[in-house]
Amino acid sequence: MITKNVRSTIASHLMLKKGDKVLVAVSGGVDSVVLLDILGRLSTEYSLSLIIAHLDHRLRGEESSEDARFVAKLAEQYGLPLIGESIDVRSIAEERKVGIEEAARFVRLRFLRKAADDAGATKIAIGHTANDLAETMLFNLIRGAGMTGLAGIKPVNAPFIRPLIEISRSEIVSYANEHGLSWREDRSNADMAFTRNRIRHQIVPALSELNPDVIGALLRTSEIVREEQDAFFELLERPWQEALKIEAEEGKICLNRAYVAHVSIGIRRALLRRALERVRGDLRGIGKVHIDSLCQLIASARAHGEIHLPGLLAQVQGGELVLISRYSRPETVAPQEVPLG
Amino acid sequence: MITKNVRSTIASHLMLKKGDKVLVAVSGGVDSVVLLDILGRLSTEYSLSLIIAHLDHRLRGEESSEDARFVAKLAEQYGLPLIGESIDVRSIAEERKVGIEEAARFVRLRFLRKAADDAGATKIAIGHTANDLAETMLFNLIRGAGMTGLAGIKPVNAPFIRPLIEISRSEIVSYANEHGLSWREDRSNADMAFTRNRIRHQIVPALSELNPDVIGALLRTSEIVREEQDAFFELLERPWQEALKIEAEEGKICLNRAYVAHVSIGIRRALLRRALERVRGDLRGIGKVHIDSLCQLIASARAHGEIHLPGLLAQVQGGELVLISRYSRPETVAPQEVPLG
C-alpha cells in the first residue's frame, strides 16, 4: 500500500527517471530507513543506482557515533556504497554565530550536495514525510510566513526529491514494523527545535482530535497553494517583462516606475515582491509595511528619492525604480530547505 | 489606541464614506458592544447614521430574551433606532434538515440583509475580530479548505464591513473595561460549535505559547493570501476570456477545449476551478481529484464524453467543454460568510 503510494508520488512529481543515480540521505531514523528500503525495492524497476549518505553532526556524543555505525551496517546489508562524514556542527554554529539548528541545516545541505557531486548522483532523496510537511506549514503559519510558508516543503526541489512526502509518519512506522526493519530513535529533537517539537507532540495531536486526517488536509492545502502559486507566477511573467528595464547584474534591478505605478495594486505589490526577492535572494524580514513604503516612494510626485529596506536600498530616479542589495549574495543554499525533523 | 487602529482599518479597506447609514449587528457580546461604541465615536467625523440590529435566535431560553432586553437598553442609552427580531432557529434547522449552526448563519444573514434594506442602510457592520479571523483560518486549515479558506474572513464583503477585524479580542476586552462598558457573556458557544470552541480555548492558547502574537501572524498571512489571490484572479482574466466560448445562462458554461488543453497545467486547473465556481456558485466538495478527472476528459482522444462531478455534469462535445449545473441556483447567501463566534 505505502509502496504503491510512494510510486504514485514519484510518478506524479516526475521524481525519478530510469537509470537515475540516487544519493539517499539516511540518518538512521525510521523515515530514512523506510525511504531506503522502498527505493531499494523500486531500484530494479527504475534501474536505479543507490548510494547512502550519512552525516554525523556530533551533537549527541556516543549516540551520534552509534547512529553512524548503524547506518554503516545498513549499507552492508543492502550491499550499497556509503558516503559518511563527521562534522562538529556546534563549533560551526559558534564560528558563524548562528543557532545550532541553522548550522546543522547548512552543514547538512552542503554535505549532501558535495557527496552527490562526488558520487555523480543525479538526485538526492530525503525522507521528509507528510507529517514534516504539516509541521512545517504550521510552523510557518505561526510565524506569519506568507504563501511560500503555506506551500510547505516542495516534493521536488532539484536535485532534492522527497518520495515520502505524501505518506504519514504512522504509515511509515507500520511499514517498518511489517517489514521487520530496525531504526534508531533520535532523541535530539527536544534540544534542537523547541517550537517544532511542541508542534509535533502537542499541536498536531490536538488538531488530530478535531480532524483525524489533519495531516492529509494540510497535504492537500499545500498542493493547492503550490499549484496556484505556480499558475500565478507564470501569469505574472508578462507584466514582469513589461516592468523590467534592466536586470543588469546580481544585486541590482531597475524597473519602469510609471508602469509599476499604474498597474493595479495587487499586481504592483506582486511585482515589487518579485523584484525584492531577485535582488536579495529571498523575502525574509520583508513585510507588508515595506512593500507599502515602496509603493509610496513610487507614487510620490518627487523625481528623486530613496528609502532603506531590510538588506537593500530603493531609489527612484526620474522614470526608474532602482533596487540595490546592501549585502553580498548569500551562499547558494536552497531558500526553501527546512530542517529535518 | 484601538480607536486609532479601527480608524486605520476603516480607511485602508475603504469601509465607510461620509454620510453612510450603517446597520450595526449587536448581539450584546463584548465584540459588538465595543463595535457600537467605537462607531458611535466616529459617527460625527463620518456623518454616520447608525441603526442597531439584534436577532434573538431563541437558542438559550430566558438568556436569549435577556440579551434582547440588554440590547434594547443599549439602543436607548445611545439614542439609536433598533431593529429587533426573534426567530426560532432550532425549528428552521429541523425544517431545512441542517445543523443549528448553519441554520443560525442563514437566518442571521437573511435578517441583517432585510433589516438593512428596510432601514435604507448602505453598510452592515459586524463585530468580527482578529481572533475570529485566526480561528476561521485554523478551522479551514484543519478541514483542508484551500486558498479561500486561508484568506479567512474578508474585511469588506459588501454590504458587510468588519471594522474590528484587525483588533485582537484581548484589546477589545481592555477597551470595554477602560470605557466602563458592560456586555453579556454568550454561554452558547460550547453547544453551537464544538470544533470552533476547541480552536478558541485549546489550539489558539497553545499556539500563543509558541508565538505570543500568533493572532497578528495569522492576520498578516490572511492579508498576504488575499492580496495575492486578488492579483492572481486579475491576471487570470485574460486567459479566462480566451477560454470562454459561451457563458450562455446561469448554470451553464462552455469553454474552448483546445485552448484549455494547451495552457500550462497550473493555468488549466485555475481556469477549470473558475468555471466550476461560476457554474455551481462555489467550490464546496470539489477537490483536486475532480479537477484531475476534468483534465483527463479534456485531454482524451475521444470527440465526445461526459463525467459527473459533485453538483454538475461535464461534457466534451468536439472542440467544446460544457459544464452544466445539476442544481438550481442556491439562495444568494454570501459564500464566505462565517458563523459569528
XYZ file of C-alpha atoms in Angstrom:
682
model
C 0.000 0.000 0.000
C 2.612 2.552 1.015
C 4.944 1.357 -1.775
C 2.080 1.967 -4.208
C 1.553 5.466 -2.794
C 5.250 6.255 -2.978
C 5.291 5.029 -6.589
C 2.387 7.349 -7.358
C 4.153 10.303 -5.644
C 7.291 9.562 -7.676
C 5.298 9.383 -10.909
C 3.107 12.442 -10.411
C 6.042 14.672 -9.454
C 8.416 13.133 -12.035
C 10.907 12.407 -9.257
C 12.813 9.591 -10.925
C 13.659 8.508 -14.402
C 15.198 5.222 -15.481
C 18.896 4.951 -14.757
C 18.966 7.696 -12.105
C 21.848 7.574 -9.654
C 20.285 8.473 -6.304
C 22.037 9.604 -3.160
C 19.809 8.595 -0.250
C 20.161 10.689 2.918
C 19.993 8.175 5.786
C 20.103 9.400 9.384
C 19.168 6.022 10.819
C 15.721 7.246 11.911
C 12.597 5.407 10.832
C 11.769 7.780 7.960
C 15.102 7.418 6.213
C 15.313 3.674 6.919
C 11.932 3.181 5.225
C 12.917 5.523 2.385
C 15.993 3.405 1.731
C 14.035 0.158 1.863
C 11.369 1.364 -0.572
C 13.878 2.842 -3.007
C 15.721 -0.493 -2.788
C 12.535 -2.256 -3.873
C 11.990 0.189 -6.740
C 15.591 0.119 -7.922
C 15.148 -2.759 -10.382
C 12.022 -1.246 -11.919
C 13.717 2.147 -12.347
C 17.257 0.790 -12.919
C 18.457 2.959 -10.047
C 21.937 3.059 -8.567
C 21.644 3.912 -4.892
C 24.298 5.451 -2.669
C 23.794 6.018 1.031
C 24.890 9.318 2.602
C 25.179 9.790 6.350
C 26.283 12.872 8.210
C 27.370 12.636 11.831
C 26.569 16.042 13.384
C 28.420 15.028 16.595
C 25.652 16.687 18.602
C 24.856 13.713 20.820
C 28.253 12.227 21.634
C 28.303 8.424 21.695
C 24.754 8.196 20.347
C 25.819 10.020 17.175
C 28.641 7.540 16.637
C 26.250 4.646 17.179
C 23.937 6.138 14.533
C 26.870 6.232 12.121
C 27.743 2.577 12.855
C 24.078 1.627 12.443
C 23.923 3.235 9.003
C 27.224 1.593 8.006
C 25.719 -1.784 8.874
C 22.598 -0.918 6.884
C 24.760 -0.118 3.842
C 26.429 -3.520 4.251
C 23.056 -5.307 4.476
C 21.766 -3.642 1.328
C 25.144 -4.019 -0.394
C 25.266 -0.297 -1.169
C 28.146 2.213 -1.115
C 28.187 4.656 1.790
C 29.482 8.209 1.943
C 29.876 9.213 5.560
C 31.205 12.348 7.139
C 31.571 13.618 10.674
C 31.362 17.367 11.265
C 31.308 19.259 14.542
C 28.151 21.308 13.982
C 28.377 23.008 17.367
C 31.711 24.649 16.592
C 30.455 25.746 13.170
C 27.434 27.343 14.838
C 29.716 29.235 17.195
C 32.051 30.254 14.409
C 29.220 31.575 12.226
C 27.289 32.989 15.194
C 24.082 31.180 14.199
C 21.825 28.749 16.042
C 22.627 25.032 16.186
C 19.623 24.244 14.022
C 20.579 26.695 11.295
C 24.174 25.476 11.329
C 23.022 21.846 11.157
C 20.822 22.659 8.166
C 23.635 24.482 6.394
C 26.226 21.782 7.054
C 23.825 19.043 6.074
C 22.867 20.598 2.725
C 26.493 21.322 1.887
C 27.456 17.747 2.752
C 24.642 16.229 0.642
C 25.374 18.405 -2.376
C 29.090 17.641 -2.238
C 28.508 13.923 -1.706
C 26.140 13.858 -4.684
C 28.686 15.678 -6.834
C 31.493 13.353 -5.770
C 29.388 10.277 -6.476
C 27.958 11.627 -9.729
C 24.439 11.283 -8.317
C 21.624 12.943 -10.285
C 19.137 13.026 -7.408
C 19.265 13.369 -3.624
C 16.426 11.554 -1.853
C 15.337 12.865 1.539
C 12.968 11.124 3.952
C 10.589 14.023 4.657
C 7.077 12.770 5.363
C 3.608 14.320 5.212
C 4.000 14.968 8.942
C 7.156 17.009 8.319
C 5.216 18.941 5.688
C 2.306 19.553 8.058
C 4.633 20.579 10.895
C 6.492 22.961 8.593
C 3.237 24.539 7.407
C 2.065 25.048 10.983
C 5.480 26.373 11.990
C 5.374 28.891 9.146
C 1.766 29.800 9.866
C 2.581 30.544 13.496
C 5.376 32.839 12.383
C 3.178 34.514 9.746
C 5.309 33.404 6.828
C 3.000 34.046 3.871
C 2.442 31.990 0.746
C 5.770 30.200 0.392
C 5.427 29.141 4.006
C 1.957 27.763 3.397
C 3.153 25.827 0.376
C 5.326 23.941 2.875
C 8.009 21.577 1.637
C 8.339 21.052 -2.099
C 8.146 17.408 -3.234
C 10.884 18.209 -5.753
C 13.461 20.965 -5.465
C 16.159 19.705 -7.798
C 18.368 17.835 -7.062
C 16.341 17.033 -3.921
C 13.397 14.631 -4.124
C 11.095 13.596 -1.273
C 9.372 10.329 -2.182
C 7.700 10.005 1.270
C 6.179 13.487 1.302
C 2.644 12.145 0.787
C 2.963 9.416 3.430
C 2.143 9.964 7.093
C 4.593 9.020 9.847
C 2.176 6.442 11.240
C 2.073 4.650 7.889
C 5.853 4.703 7.824
C 6.149 3.165 11.274
C 3.623 0.473 10.260
C 5.653 -0.293 7.163
C 8.857 -0.552 9.181
C 7.226 -2.930 11.646
C 5.598 -5.078 8.967
C 8.898 -5.439 7.130
C 10.922 -6.115 10.269
C 13.100 -3.053 9.793
C 15.039 -1.645 12.715
C 15.898 2.007 13.235
C 17.408 4.453 15.696
C 15.281 6.803 17.761
C 16.508 10.378 17.551
C 16.396 11.917 20.990
C 17.853 15.245 19.892
C 14.549 16.771 18.776
C 13.781 18.154 22.178
C 17.036 20.146 22.282
C 17.282 21.104 18.652
C 13.950 22.656 17.907
C 11.692 23.577 20.740
C 8.883 25.045 18.642
C 8.966 22.255 16.102
C 8.840 19.677 18.830
C 5.879 21.329 20.512
C 4.106 21.368 17.152
C 4.805 17.669 16.692
C 3.904 16.499 20.166
C 1.160 18.941 21.200
C -0.344 20.931 18.335
C -0.658 18.158 15.738
C -2.213 15.672 18.195
C -4.678 18.383 19.361
C -5.609 19.136 15.742
C -5.950 15.419 15.025
C -8.690 15.247 17.642
C -10.644 17.770 15.571
C -9.862 16.068 12.263
C -8.226 12.627 12.375
C -6.905 13.266 8.855
C -5.437 16.692 9.569
C -2.122 15.604 8.025
C -3.966 14.755 4.798
C -5.827 18.069 4.947
C -2.583 20.027 5.245
C -1.046 17.968 2.448
C -3.949 18.871 0.152
C -3.757 22.527 1.176
C -0.064 22.645 0.351
C -0.779 21.138 -3.082
C -3.474 23.712 -3.788
C -1.272 26.593 -2.660
C 1.665 25.376 -4.740
C -0.492 24.836 -7.791
C -1.982 28.314 -7.548
C 1.416 29.875 -6.858
C 2.864 28.229 -9.958
C -0.002 29.486 -12.103
C 0.261 32.948 -10.569
C 4.000 33.237 -11.150
C 3.520 32.107 -14.736
C 0.854 34.765 -15.353
C 2.999 37.381 -13.621
C 5.768 36.823 -16.177
C 4.137 39.140 -18.747
C 3.740 42.225 -16.504
C 7.195 41.433 -15.076
C 8.761 41.643 -18.526
C 6.874 44.907 -19.131
C 8.082 46.347 -15.833
C 11.698 45.238 -16.069
C 14.052 47.811 -17.541
C 17.415 46.317 -16.629
C 18.380 43.293 -14.603
C 21.918 44.500 -15.010
C 23.763 42.261 -12.631
C 23.211 40.314 -9.455
C 22.261 42.601 -6.626
C 20.619 45.312 -8.750
C 17.331 45.632 -10.589
C 15.841 48.562 -12.464
C 12.065 48.820 -13.028
C 9.894 51.124 -15.124
C 8.442 53.410 -12.452
C 5.407 54.593 -14.428
C 4.441 51.050 -15.440
C 4.629 49.772 -11.858
C 2.720 52.815 -10.585
C -0.174 52.224 -12.966
C -0.897 48.519 -12.751
C -3.488 47.561 -10.145
C -2.384 47.462 -6.531
C -2.267 43.647 -6.309
C -0.061 43.288 -9.386
C 2.098 46.212 -8.243
C 2.770 44.532 -4.928
C 3.467 41.183 -6.601
C 5.956 42.811 -8.986
C 7.695 44.594 -6.105
C 7.883 41.389 -4.074
C 9.402 39.586 -7.056
C 11.925 42.386 -7.582
C 12.941 42.353 -3.908
C 13.290 38.596 -3.991
C 15.517 38.738 -7.077
C 17.734 41.407 -5.537
C 18.012 39.959 -2.037
C 17.778 36.229 -2.747
C 14.716 35.824 -0.504
C 11.965 37.800 1.231
C 12.935 37.137 4.844
C 12.118 40.111 7.023
C 10.161 41.836 4.253
C 6.621 42.639 5.334
C 3.562 44.429 4.042
C 4.833 47.655 5.589
C 7.969 47.583 3.402
C 6.000 46.998 0.226
C 3.669 49.833 1.263
C 6.597 52.224 1.660
C 7.940 51.225 -1.773
C 4.506 51.945 -3.264
C 4.553 55.394 -1.647
C 8.046 56.084 -2.968
C 6.957 55.213 -6.493
C 3.746 57.225 -6.272
C 5.347 60.354 -4.817
C 5.497 63.448 -7.003
C 9.249 63.769 -6.429
C 11.610 62.979 -9.274
C 14.261 61.633 -6.890
C 14.153 59.902 -3.539
C 15.307 56.856 -1.687
C 14.379 54.584 1.194
C 16.208 51.889 3.080
C 14.589 48.474 3.365
C 15.983 45.399 5.130
C 19.086 44.476 3.176
C 18.604 46.901 0.325
C 18.335 50.430 -0.911
C 15.428 51.598 -3.114
C 15.818 54.718 -5.230
C 13.542 56.496 -7.645
C 15.483 58.325 -10.326
C 13.026 60.030 -12.662
C 11.223 57.275 -14.541
C 13.126 54.444 -12.880
C 12.900 52.463 -9.662
C 16.299 51.032 -8.793
C 16.755 48.347 -6.127
C 20.274 47.712 -4.887
C 21.313 44.949 -2.498
C 23.325 46.031 0.510
C 24.704 42.536 1.060
C 26.920 40.320 -0.971
C 24.994 37.328 -2.262
C 24.366 34.685 0.391
C 25.743 31.224 -0.165
C 23.548 29.377 -2.581
C 21.659 27.243 -0.147
C 18.189 26.485 -1.445
C 15.994 29.021 0.420
C 13.130 26.617 0.920
C 15.054 23.853 2.601
C 13.731 23.119 6.040
C 15.460 21.497 8.959
C 14.996 17.762 9.137
C 12.601 16.814 11.924
C -5.173 53.270 20.606
C -7.782 50.788 19.457
C -9.949 53.607 18.060
C -6.925 54.738 16.044
C -6.399 51.195 14.747
C -10.071 50.823 13.845
C -9.914 54.156 12.032
C -6.906 52.892 10.073
C -8.707 49.604 9.227
C -11.725 51.601 8.035
C -9.550 53.862 5.893
C -7.314 51.222 4.339
C -10.245 48.992 3.355
C -12.483 51.931 2.343
C -15.160 50.664 4.714
C -17.014 53.922 5.281
C -17.668 57.097 3.403
C -19.213 60.296 4.732
C -22.949 60.102 5.198
C -23.132 56.294 5.311
C -26.163 54.804 7.013
C -24.789 51.825 8.942
C -26.709 48.914 10.387
C -24.680 47.643 13.359
C -25.196 43.976 14.259
C -25.249 43.874 18.071
C -25.582 40.555 19.880
C -24.799 42.068 23.262
C -21.417 40.328 23.467
C -18.271 42.334 24.107
C -17.201 42.488 20.441
C -20.428 44.031 19.196
C -20.768 46.325 22.230
C -17.296 47.731 21.530
C -18.052 47.946 17.795
C -21.129 50.023 18.547
C -19.247 52.287 20.959
C -16.408 52.963 18.526
C -18.737 53.586 15.579
C -20.648 55.950 17.876
C -17.439 57.904 18.472
C -16.681 58.003 14.748
C -20.203 58.952 13.709
C -19.674 62.724 13.871
C -16.424 62.567 11.920
C -18.005 60.406 9.209
C -21.531 61.885 9.481
C -22.847 58.362 10.035
C -26.425 57.400 10.839
C -26.334 54.278 12.985
C -29.100 51.718 13.414
C -28.798 48.779 15.787
C -29.921 45.323 14.643
C -30.437 42.447 17.058
C -31.576 38.944 16.283
C -32.901 36.712 19.039
C -32.120 33.122 17.929
C -34.181 31.745 20.854
C -31.500 29.119 21.399
C -30.930 29.800 25.072
C -34.415 30.423 26.504
C -34.567 33.201 29.088
C -30.929 34.178 28.454
C -31.750 34.994 24.832
C -34.586 37.262 25.936
C -32.306 38.973 28.427
C -29.802 39.592 25.625
C -32.567 41.220 23.608
C -33.566 43.442 26.553
C -29.917 44.327 27.130
C -29.501 45.472 23.511
C -32.777 47.431 23.682
C -31.407 49.313 26.695
C -28.139 49.919 24.839
C -30.086 51.450 21.942
C -31.841 53.725 24.401
C -28.556 54.804 26.007
C -27.012 55.661 22.644
C -30.295 57.187 21.414
C -30.282 54.973 18.311
C -33.096 53.167 16.500
C -33.262 49.389 16.983
C -34.497 46.705 14.611
C -35.076 43.528 16.584
C -36.445 40.176 15.541
C -36.978 36.878 17.256
C -36.733 33.708 15.191
C -36.838 30.093 16.329
C -33.596 28.880 14.736
C -33.984 25.351 16.066
C -37.237 24.754 14.177
C -35.743 26.204 10.990
C -32.776 23.839 11.333
C -35.165 20.890 11.645
C -37.303 22.081 8.750
C -34.300 22.514 6.447
C -32.526 19.435 7.808
C -29.298 21.353 8.500
C -27.218 21.849 11.637
C -28.121 24.513 14.188
C -25.013 26.480 13.305
C -25.741 26.537 9.585
C -29.362 27.499 10.218
C -28.287 30.269 12.596
C -25.902 31.637 9.982
C -28.542 31.536 7.275
C -31.242 33.157 9.430
C -28.851 35.791 10.703
C -27.653 36.849 7.250
C -31.195 36.970 5.908
C -32.300 39.067 8.895
C -29.397 41.519 8.550
C -29.895 41.974 4.815
C -33.609 42.533 5.210
C -33.155 44.919 8.148
C -30.605 46.918 6.136
C -32.977 47.073 3.175
C -35.882 48.156 5.364
C -33.813 50.856 7.046
C -32.168 52.018 3.835
C -28.730 51.228 5.302
C -25.768 51.247 2.922
C -23.467 49.174 5.153
C -23.829 46.372 7.683
C -21.145 46.451 10.389
C -20.246 43.162 12.066
C -18.071 42.757 15.155
C -15.682 40.069 13.879
C -12.237 40.416 15.461
C -8.736 39.291 14.519
C -9.347 36.294 16.795
C -12.405 35.301 14.768
C -10.269 35.608 11.642
C -7.497 33.483 13.143
C -9.958 30.858 14.391
C -11.619 30.714 10.972
C -8.265 30.273 9.239
C -7.301 27.442 11.588
C -10.739 25.875 11.212
C -10.389 25.946 7.428
C -6.825 24.703 7.580
C -7.839 21.718 9.675
C -10.512 20.848 7.127
C -8.117 21.362 4.195
C -10.090 24.201 2.671
C -7.574 25.676 0.225
C -6.877 29.282 -0.631
C -10.213 30.928 0.112
C -10.118 29.244 3.496
C -6.647 30.595 4.195
C -7.714 34.092 3.213
C -10.084 33.840 6.184
C -12.739 36.472 6.716
C -12.852 39.388 4.305
C -12.666 42.834 5.942
C -15.220 44.015 3.378
C -17.751 41.866 1.555
C -20.317 44.445 0.534
C -22.604 45.376 2.189
C -20.800 43.799 5.171
C -17.918 45.617 6.835
C -15.804 44.407 9.770
C -14.113 47.386 11.429
C -12.676 45.242 14.284
C -11.081 42.618 12.043
C -7.553 43.854 12.803
C -8.104 44.100 16.572
C -7.500 41.187 18.939
C -10.122 40.099 21.431
C -7.882 40.987 24.370
C -7.599 44.580 23.107
C -11.377 44.685 22.794
C -11.915 43.496 26.342
C -9.385 46.098 27.580
C -11.244 48.819 25.681
C -14.570 47.725 27.145
C -13.153 47.768 30.666
C -11.418 51.114 30.236
C -14.589 52.720 28.926
C -16.817 51.156 31.563
C -18.898 49.276 29.012
C -20.979 46.322 30.108
C -21.806 43.319 27.970
C -23.412 39.901 28.064
C -21.354 36.713 28.125
C -22.504 34.257 25.479
C -22.579 30.794 27.000
C -23.886 29.146 23.824
C -20.501 28.676 22.168
C -19.883 25.327 23.779
C -23.092 23.893 22.341
C -23.022 25.599 18.983
C -19.644 24.809 17.588
C -17.553 22.147 19.186
C -14.585 22.420 16.793
C -14.581 26.210 16.812
C -14.686 26.240 20.568
C -11.786 23.817 20.843
C -9.824 26.022 18.471
C -10.578 29.076 20.604
C -9.922 27.559 24.002
C -7.193 24.994 23.277
C -5.467 25.435 19.924
C -5.056 29.227 19.914
C -3.707 29.345 23.507
C -1.257 26.519 22.666
C -0.085 28.386 19.552
C 0.204 31.602 21.568
C 2.780 29.889 23.774
C 4.914 29.388 20.661
C 4.289 32.903 19.338
C 2.572 35.399 21.652
C 1.483 37.343 18.557
C 0.067 34.360 16.663
C -3.174 36.299 16.069
C -1.160 39.061 14.390
C 0.780 36.480 12.375
C -2.433 34.904 11.079
C -3.848 38.358 10.318
C -0.791 39.190 8.196
C -0.952 35.808 6.465
C -4.583 36.366 5.558
C -3.699 39.778 4.103
C -0.894 38.303 2.011
C -3.091 35.473 0.756
C -5.921 37.857 -0.137
C -3.583 40.258 -1.867
C -2.018 37.512 -3.943
C -5.406 35.978 -4.725
C -6.701 39.322 -5.977
C -3.660 39.788 -8.205
C -3.920 36.218 -9.453
C -7.604 36.494 -10.322
C -6.933 39.743 -12.152
C -4.161 38.151 -14.239
C -6.344 35.108 -14.882
C -8.931 37.326 -16.565
C -7.084 37.321 -19.895
C -6.767 33.516 -20.340
C -10.321 33.227 -18.974
C -11.644 35.462 -21.756
C -9.645 33.412 -24.283
C -11.027 30.161 -22.927
C -14.650 31.238 -22.597
C -16.818 30.413 -25.583
C -20.284 30.999 -24.154
C -21.471 31.874 -20.693
C -24.951 31.406 -22.083
C -27.024 31.487 -18.952
C -26.756 30.742 -15.266
C -25.927 27.127 -14.640
C -24.074 26.514 -17.906
C -20.652 27.431 -19.248
C -18.956 26.485 -22.484
C -15.141 26.567 -22.816
C -12.773 26.210 -25.752
C -11.465 22.685 -25.222
C -8.266 23.046 -27.254
C -7.311 26.304 -25.539
C -7.787 24.827 -22.071
C -5.897 21.682 -23.044
C -2.864 23.638 -24.205
C -2.239 26.194 -21.490
C 0.139 25.061 -18.761
C -1.219 22.744 -16.109
C -1.446 25.393 -13.388
C -3.443 27.808 -15.558
C -5.595 24.944 -16.834
C -6.545 23.960 -13.323
C -7.206 27.571 -12.333
C -9.475 28.071 -15.361
C -11.374 24.860 -14.575
C -11.800 25.857 -10.935
C -13.123 29.245 -12.001
C -15.539 27.614 -14.467
C -16.808 25.185 -11.815
C -17.259 28.029 -9.361
C -19.236 30.070 -11.891
C -21.496 27.129 -12.717
C -22.067 25.851 -9.188
C -21.880 29.059 -7.182
C -18.997 27.767 -5.034
C -16.336 25.054 -4.891
C -17.586 23.140 -1.859
C -16.861 19.444 -2.222
C -14.640 19.989 -5.268
C -11.180 18.555 -4.776
C -8.001 18.022 -6.734
C -9.287 14.627 -7.849
C -12.253 16.251 -9.625
C -10.076 18.770 -11.436
C -7.770 15.891 -12.411
C -10.654 13.958 -13.938
C -11.767 17.051 -15.874
C -8.228 17.422 -17.229
C -8.306 13.792 -18.364
C -11.681 14.284 -20.032
C -10.363 17.274 -21.976
C -7.121 15.527 -22.937
C -8.754 12.291 -24.095
C -8.680 11.497 -27.783
C -12.444 10.993 -27.829
C -14.604 13.581 -29.570
C -17.453 13.041 -27.111
C -17.650 12.059 -23.473
C -19.013 13.093 -20.142
C -18.345 12.792 -16.433
C -20.366 13.560 -13.340
C -18.845 15.831 -10.735
C -20.434 16.933 -7.446
C -23.412 19.048 -8.471
C -22.670 19.181 -12.166
C -22.228 17.401 -15.446
C -19.143 17.939 -17.643
C -19.309 17.071 -21.337
C -16.813 17.324 -24.141
C -18.508 17.823 -27.481
C -15.851 18.073 -30.176
C -13.988 21.320 -29.556
C -16.068 22.349 -26.564
C -16.127 21.634 -22.865
C -19.626 22.205 -21.495
C -20.322 22.398 -17.761
C -23.944 22.145 -16.673
C -25.191 22.598 -13.119
C -27.418 19.848 -11.787
C -28.897 22.093 -9.146
C -30.983 25.211 -9.284
C -29.023 28.202 -8.052
C -28.627 28.272 -4.299
C -30.038 31.211 -2.366
C -27.732 34.145 -2.712
C -26.097 33.982 0.657
C -22.544 35.280 0.509
C -20.443 32.081 0.304
C -17.680 33.405 2.520
C -19.764 34.392 5.482
C -18.718 32.559 8.598
C -20.701 31.900 11.730
C -20.282 34.509 14.404
C -18.140 33.196 17.257
